[in-house]
């Protein structure tokens, strides 16, 4: 429940946001000033300063990006996003999160990933989801309870993963309606987005998809099946026509890195209406994974340079989850910034780390965050002083295995449980090849 102070602060910010549409270039700096005053412990001072600087500099690419939110996004959807993100997630939620972290000496994330279902309408090459089968799911009441618990801890942003989350379209919309104070994102293959669902998105105003695109048609269909790319393009057209916010999610691997990191690909995603891009690298998770798909050290370095260049030249917000450790001070998993709950209720530290010692059906969210496995993460993060070598699996061989053994965590792959030492060995070669490259980038 919000305190009276939080309600007063929220009311003030919402009134400021109301003025934005009349003249965003003139009024947006006032929003950042107001937010800075409410940010008493300076948690977001750097971000607010950068935002205000961008708005005041018409030559900045970030000025173009921020202004595009007023021309390309439905006004009511934009207002809902600003209120739920800036007021609820950043200020109210952030303060609550820090208080609980101090009280319990545990990590409390600002977002939470959860799998409504293990089912998927595609069978992508190298994807672990297929191993989970299509029989697992969290009930609507269980999903609702996870969100309720999360809000008590300060979380107002939730991200659906899977499986394919939109197999549960109706439940997702129902949760958006019930928790209208939250933001809901979803990683999705995009093939189930149609006009009817887009109209429902426009009604609830707080659901944002990140559509998986592995490159252009050849690269996408290579992993996801013939015809998938054209369905993705159609979904983007539908969303753009309705001025709904969306982005792309992509996984670079040995056979598509040069395409993913190209200007042509980024320009195409921007032209199709994407406002953000989530960048992942292929992880050999699951017994049927294909280690040969893992990107080389040189390809990862290529992405490192390309994404940083694009941030200065292209109006799109990006996160490169394996190369952005320097901006977030290391690994963000284990509840530090996020955690993952699979369709069986297992609470994993990361969407790519399928080991756990807690299940949401047996423990509260706070109890899971205080569990031995999550406390191991808190104890060992950021895993390395080189913030480009922070993943306990991909960058630091043995680090994850040590935490799993120390905590008694088990594999959460119900079909083919994977021995942690075997998985770690899959990544050892890549880690050893990345070490000199990462050290060169970080230290020199």
XYZ file of C-alpha atoms in Angstrom:
444
model
C 0.000 0.000 0.000
C 1.229 3.490 -0.840
C 1.883 5.884 2.041
C 0.327 9.353 2.132
C 3.735 10.851 1.263
C 4.029 8.579 -1.765
C 0.526 9.511 -2.903
C 1.315 13.231 -2.660
C 4.551 12.779 -4.609
C 2.772 10.705 -7.230
C 0.050 13.316 -7.608
C 2.641 16.042 -8.123
C 4.508 14.136 -10.814
C 1.291 13.178 -12.599
C 0.295 16.842 -12.775
C 3.674 17.698 -14.297
C 3.305 14.851 -16.816
C -0.098 16.257 -17.804
C 1.668 19.376 -19.134
C 4.062 17.455 -21.338
C 1.824 17.094 -24.386
C 1.328 20.838 -24.791
C 5.043 21.459 -25.326
C 7.294 18.470 -24.572
C 10.561 20.209 -25.462
C 9.818 23.021 -23.019
C 8.155 20.990 -20.268
C 10.190 17.791 -20.155
C 13.150 19.473 -18.390
C 10.678 20.455 -15.656
C 9.760 16.783 -15.202
C 13.419 15.858 -14.737
C 13.843 18.736 -12.253
C 10.836 17.530 -10.272
C 12.062 13.941 -10.275
C 15.501 15.069 -9.088
C 13.949 16.851 -6.115
C 12.084 13.708 -5.105
C 15.197 11.543 -5.553
C 16.459 12.398 -2.070
C 19.236 9.786 -1.951
C 20.400 10.522 -5.522
C 19.798 7.014 -6.792
C 18.935 8.236 -10.278
C 20.794 11.551 -10.400
C 22.959 10.501 -13.351
C 20.023 9.266 -15.415
C 17.932 12.378 -14.750
C 20.882 14.616 -15.623
C 21.443 12.792 -18.921
C 17.737 12.970 -19.736
C 17.545 16.699 -19.136
C 20.726 17.276 -21.125
C 19.285 15.350 -24.086
C 16.058 17.334 -24.087
C 18.001 20.602 -24.027
C 20.246 19.622 -26.941
C 18.360 19.473 -30.274
C 21.475 18.026 -31.943
C 21.524 14.999 -29.619
C 20.248 11.700 -30.969
C 18.577 11.202 -27.594
C 16.649 14.428 -28.140
C 15.282 12.869 -31.338
C 14.451 9.665 -29.480
C 12.573 11.385 -26.645
C 10.645 13.613 -29.035
C 9.666 10.584 -31.135
C 7.744 9.287 -28.134
C 5.369 12.236 -28.619
C 4.855 11.762 -32.338
C 4.890 7.961 -32.610
C 3.154 6.755 -29.429
C -0.521 7.022 -28.496
C -0.899 9.852 -25.916
C -2.794 7.772 -23.336
C -0.367 4.858 -23.652
C 2.581 7.224 -23.286
C 1.081 8.909 -20.235
C 0.387 5.530 -18.599
C 3.966 4.435 -19.230
C 5.442 7.645 -17.803
C 3.299 7.421 -14.678
C 3.828 3.711 -14.031
C 7.556 3.841 -14.743
C 8.654 7.187 -13.297
C 6.237 7.368 -10.377
C 5.558 3.759 -9.383
C 8.642 1.835 -10.511
C 11.443 4.375 -10.140
C 10.488 6.564 -7.188
C 7.932 4.747 -5.028
C 9.118 1.253 -5.895
C 12.794 2.123 -5.749
C 12.505 3.572 -2.259
C 10.513 0.563 -1.001
C 13.024 -1.849 -2.548
C 15.982 -0.188 -0.788
C 14.207 -0.221 2.569
C 13.535 -3.965 2.335
C 17.084 -4.695 1.156
C 18.397 -2.892 4.229
C 15.989 -4.648 6.583
C 16.583 -8.196 5.311
C 20.120 -7.852 3.895
C 19.052 -9.459 0.632
C 18.724 -8.486 -3.012
C 15.365 -7.045 -4.077
C 14.920 -6.659 -7.850
C 13.171 -3.827 -9.675
C 11.664 -6.218 -12.222
C 10.668 -9.851 -12.367
C 10.557 -12.298 -15.279
C 7.947 -15.034 -15.208
C 6.824 -17.781 -17.575
C 3.031 -18.034 -17.805
C 3.479 -21.245 -19.785
C 6.129 -23.575 -21.135
C 4.108 -24.047 -24.329
C 5.232 -22.449 -27.578
C 3.876 -22.451 -31.110
C 7.409 -22.521 -32.574
C 10.340 -24.923 -32.258
C 13.434 -22.745 -32.535
C 16.847 -24.303 -33.086
C 18.909 -24.354 -29.887
C 16.099 -23.130 -27.617
C 15.792 -24.780 -24.202
C 12.030 -24.096 -23.985
C 11.269 -27.116 -26.160
C 12.809 -29.374 -23.492
C 10.297 -28.195 -20.894
C 7.397 -29.485 -22.973
C 4.026 -27.754 -23.178
C 2.451 -29.071 -19.994
C 3.715 -26.544 -17.452
C 1.937 -23.316 -16.573
C 1.340 -20.903 -13.733
C -2.360 -20.364 -13.064
C -3.932 -16.946 -13.365
C -4.255 -16.750 -9.583
C -0.593 -17.707 -9.132
C 0.540 -15.030 -11.595
C -1.695 -12.515 -9.836
C -0.241 -13.435 -6.436
C 3.333 -13.094 -7.700
C 2.533 -9.561 -8.886
C 0.813 -8.740 -5.599
C 3.866 -9.889 -3.634
C 6.172 -8.043 -6.001
C 4.387 -4.733 -5.516
C 4.748 -5.093 -1.754
C 8.531 -5.272 -2.358
C 8.514 -2.264 -4.703
C 8.266 -3.985 -8.099
C 5.973 -2.367 -10.660
C 7.513 -3.834 -13.815
C 6.951 -7.441 -14.926
C 8.309 -9.239 -17.961
C 6.744 -12.358 -19.431
C 9.005 -15.019 -20.910
C 8.373 -18.600 -21.909
C 7.572 -20.693 -23.825
C 5.510 -18.206 -25.802
C 3.677 -15.914 -23.352
C 0.982 -14.912 -25.835
C -0.376 -18.442 -25.773
C -2.012 -16.942 -22.628
C -3.303 -13.748 -24.285
C -6.545 -13.460 -22.320
C -4.888 -13.967 -18.934
C -2.172 -11.444 -19.772
C -4.750 -8.797 -20.664
C -6.707 -9.566 -17.484
C -3.578 -9.047 -15.373
C -2.851 -5.767 -17.170
C -6.352 -4.572 -16.290
C -6.169 -5.637 -12.656
C -2.693 -4.206 -12.072
C -3.097 -0.986 -14.025
C -0.369 0.636 -11.902
C 2.268 -1.712 -13.377
C 4.145 -2.006 -16.653
C 4.089 -5.371 -18.388
C 6.603 -6.327 -21.060
C 6.902 -9.596 -22.892
C 9.505 -11.430 -24.896
C 7.484 -12.889 -27.747
C 8.035 -14.463 -31.143
C 5.392 -12.030 -32.400
C 3.492 -14.539 -34.518
C 0.371 -14.414 -32.307
C -0.010 -10.628 -32.416
C -3.057 -9.742 -34.510
C -5.421 -6.764 -34.850
C -7.711 -7.953 -32.064
C -4.892 -8.347 -29.552
C -3.363 -4.999 -30.553
C -6.722 -3.325 -29.894
C -6.747 -4.849 -26.408
C -3.224 -3.540 -25.860
C -4.487 -0.106 -26.779
C -7.249 -0.455 -24.201
C -5.108 -1.561 -21.252
C -2.218 0.790 -22.184
C 0.404 -0.988 -20.060
C 1.618 -3.932 -22.172
C 4.755 -3.651 -24.328
C 6.106 -6.516 -26.474
C 9.740 -7.195 -27.343
C 9.544 -9.150 -30.575
C 12.242 -11.711 -31.355
C 14.024 -11.056 -34.649
C 17.227 -12.947 -35.400
C 18.266 -10.690 -38.289
C 16.465 -10.481 -41.613
C 14.330 -13.195 -43.191
C 17.083 -15.768 -43.789
C 18.575 -15.484 -40.289
C 15.211 -15.398 -38.484
C 13.706 -18.318 -40.386
C 16.926 -20.319 -39.962
C 16.283 -20.591 -36.203
C 12.534 -20.033 -35.985
C 11.103 -21.747 -39.066
C 10.055 -20.737 -42.572
C 7.548 -17.902 -42.711
C 8.256 -16.603 -39.200
C 9.933 -13.385 -40.352
C 6.966 -12.322 -42.475
C 4.632 -12.857 -39.510
C 6.940 -10.737 -37.355
C 6.959 -7.930 -39.934
C 3.155 -8.027 -40.050
C 2.924 -7.831 -36.257
C 5.153 -4.755 -36.243
C 2.971 -3.122 -38.893
C -0.135 -3.698 -36.775
C 1.477 -2.214 -33.662
C 2.951 0.772 -35.480
C -0.388 1.638 -37.090
C -1.960 1.866 -33.634
C 0.939 3.897 -32.219
C 1.726 1.207 -29.660
C 5.238 1.014 -28.178
C 7.271 -2.105 -28.957
C 10.854 -3.165 -29.474
C 12.930 -6.016 -30.757
C 14.750 -8.771 -28.934
C 17.596 -10.551 -30.635
C 20.094 -13.273 -29.887
C 23.402 -13.052 -31.697
C 25.359 -16.226 -32.372
C 28.098 -17.498 -34.633
C 25.978 -17.338 -37.792
C 24.196 -13.973 -37.462
C 26.369 -11.601 -35.399
C 27.546 -9.536 -38.353
C 23.928 -9.058 -39.439
C 22.641 -8.190 -35.953
C 25.442 -5.677 -35.477
C 24.969 -4.001 -38.862
C 23.615 -0.529 -39.476
C 21.213 -2.008 -42.006
C 19.583 -4.200 -39.352
C 19.271 -1.424 -36.773
C 17.959 1.055 -39.341
C 15.361 -1.503 -40.412
C 14.178 -2.100 -36.842
C 13.902 1.653 -36.245
C 12.023 2.182 -39.509
C 9.555 -0.552 -38.530
C 8.793 1.347 -35.311
C 10.965 -0.256 -32.632
C 11.751 2.028 -29.699
C 14.120 -0.340 -27.891
C 16.253 -3.390 -28.505
C 17.306 -6.140 -26.087
C 20.577 -7.764 -27.176
C 21.486 -11.264 -25.965
C 24.204 -13.719 -26.850
C 23.518 -17.397 -27.378
C 23.880 -19.539 -24.253
C 24.259 -23.355 -24.489
C 21.602 -24.038 -21.859
C 19.836 -27.415 -21.951
C 21.011 -30.867 -22.893
C 19.996 -30.318 -26.518
C 21.767 -26.966 -26.806
C 24.218 -26.409 -29.642
C 27.540 -25.069 -28.253
C 28.755 -24.478 -31.811
C 26.221 -21.625 -32.073
C 28.042 -19.602 -29.400
C 29.499 -16.340 -30.675
C 33.277 -16.042 -30.847
C 35.218 -13.576 -28.713
C 35.812 -11.459 -31.816
C 32.089 -11.372 -32.562
C 31.288 -10.318 -29.013
C 33.880 -7.554 -29.274
C 32.302 -6.483 -32.578
C 28.926 -6.141 -30.819
C 30.584 -4.225 -27.981
C 31.809 -1.560 -30.386
C 28.741 -1.496 -32.629
C 26.190 -1.001 -29.852
C 28.205 1.832 -28.328
C 28.487 3.495 -31.718
C 24.762 3.162 -32.378
C 23.948 4.778 -29.036
C 25.512 7.945 -30.372
C 23.958 7.785 -33.819
C 20.576 6.015 -33.769
C 17.319 6.962 -31.974
C 16.659 3.696 -30.169
C 17.274 2.555 -26.586
C 19.397 -0.597 -26.381
C 20.630 -2.975 -23.701
C 23.427 -5.400 -24.498
C 23.084 -7.737 -21.533
C 26.521 -9.351 -21.754
C 28.527 -6.254 -22.664
C 26.878 -3.584 -20.500
C 28.239 -4.666 -17.127
C 30.192 -1.428 -16.823
C 26.936 0.575 -16.735
C 25.142 -1.583 -14.150
C 28.147 -2.597 -12.043
C 28.205 -6.237 -13.019
C 25.746 -9.120 -13.077
C 22.139 -7.996 -12.588
C 20.689 -11.463 -11.871
C 20.056 -13.203 -8.561
C 17.523 -10.581 -7.539
C 19.978 -7.707 -7.777
C 17.940 -6.204 -10.617
C 15.794 -9.139 -11.655
C 14.980 -12.824 -11.151
C 13.079 -15.460 -13.124
C 10.164 -17.714 -12.194
C 9.566 -20.570 -14.617
C 6.236 -22.157 -15.522
C 6.685 -24.743 -12.779
C 7.114 -22.028 -10.141
C 10.866 -22.520 -9.666
C 12.590 -19.268 -8.732
C 15.762 -19.011 -10.827
C 18.363 -16.250 -10.427
C 18.430 -15.638 -14.189
C 16.467 -16.540 -17.306
C 19.604 -18.363 -18.501
C 20.483 -20.054 -15.180
C 18.076 -22.920 -14.631
C 18.989 -23.848 -11.059
C 17.047 -23.107 -7.909
C 16.460 -23.939 -4.258
C 13.015 -22.298 -4.060
C 9.572 -22.621 -5.603
C 6.982 -19.847 -5.492
C 4.299 -22.431 -4.673
C 6.107 -23.250 -1.445
C 7.844 -19.994 -0.490
C 7.001 -16.317 -0.631
C 8.953 -14.110 -3.007
C 10.818 -12.561 -0.091
C 11.704 -15.995 1.308
C 13.098 -16.995 -2.093
C 15.228 -13.838 -2.194
C 16.616 -14.783 1.225
C 17.285 -18.397 0.205
C 20.849 -19.817 0.254
C 21.205 -19.733 -3.551
C 20.167 -16.084 -3.883
C 22.342 -15.149 -0.919
C 25.256 -16.822 -2.718
C 24.630 -14.442 -5.623
C 24.520 -11.448 -3.287
C 27.758 -12.567 -1.622
C 29.727 -13.082 -4.853
C 28.432 -10.341 -7.155
C 29.781 -8.755 -9.330
C 31.915 -11.936 -9.847
C 34.862 -10.054 -11.367
C 36.450 -6.601 -11.158
C 36.408 -6.499 -14.960
C 32.792 -5.504 -15.584
C 32.969 -7.089 -19.034
C 33.512 -10.479 -17.387
C 30.615 -10.640 -14.955
C 28.489 -13.643 -15.953
C 29.051 -16.515 -13.480
C 28.450 -19.020 -16.270
C 29.735 -17.577 -19.539
C 32.642 -15.463 -18.245
C 33.814 -17.089 -15.007
C 34.091 -20.896 -15.287
C 33.244 -22.570 -12.022
C 31.638 -19.536 -10.347
C 28.090 -20.737 -10.900
C 28.962 -24.334 -10.028
C 30.468 -23.182 -6.736
C 27.252 -21.355 -5.796
C 25.035 -24.255 -6.836
C 27.037 -26.732 -4.760
C 27.284 -24.403 -1.755
C 23.535 -23.739 -1.673
C 22.257 -27.171 -2.616
C 20.395 -25.778 -5.619
C 19.140 -28.205 -8.244
C 18.464 -28.143 -11.974
C 14.975 -26.837 -12.775
C 14.841 -28.535 -16.169
C 12.223 -31.162 -15.416
C 12.668 -33.046 -18.681
C 16.475 -33.344 -18.750
C 18.137 -32.080 -15.533
C 21.568 -30.759 -16.434
C 24.611 -31.287 -14.246
C 26.048 -27.878 -13.380
C 29.640 -29.013 -13.846
C 28.848 -30.313 -17.336
C 27.168 -27.027 -18.268
C 30.104 -25.042 -16.923
C 32.502 -27.023 -19.087
C 30.450 -26.151 -22.177
C 31.280 -22.491 -21.549
C 34.914 -22.815 -20.479
C 36.446 -22.454 -23.934
C 34.421 -19.330 -24.715
C 35.334 -17.806 -21.351
C 39.031 -18.422 -21.905
C 38.892 -16.884 -25.381
C 36.921 -13.869 -24.146
C 39.253 -13.137 -21.192
C 42.132 -11.459 -23.108
C 39.703 -9.539 -25.306
C 37.652 -8.324 -22.349
C 40.777 -7.404 -20.384
C 42.079 -5.395 -23.337
C 38.788 -3.498 -23.613
C 38.431 -2.904 -19.865
C 41.965 -2.150 -18.730
C 43.415 -0.498 -21.817
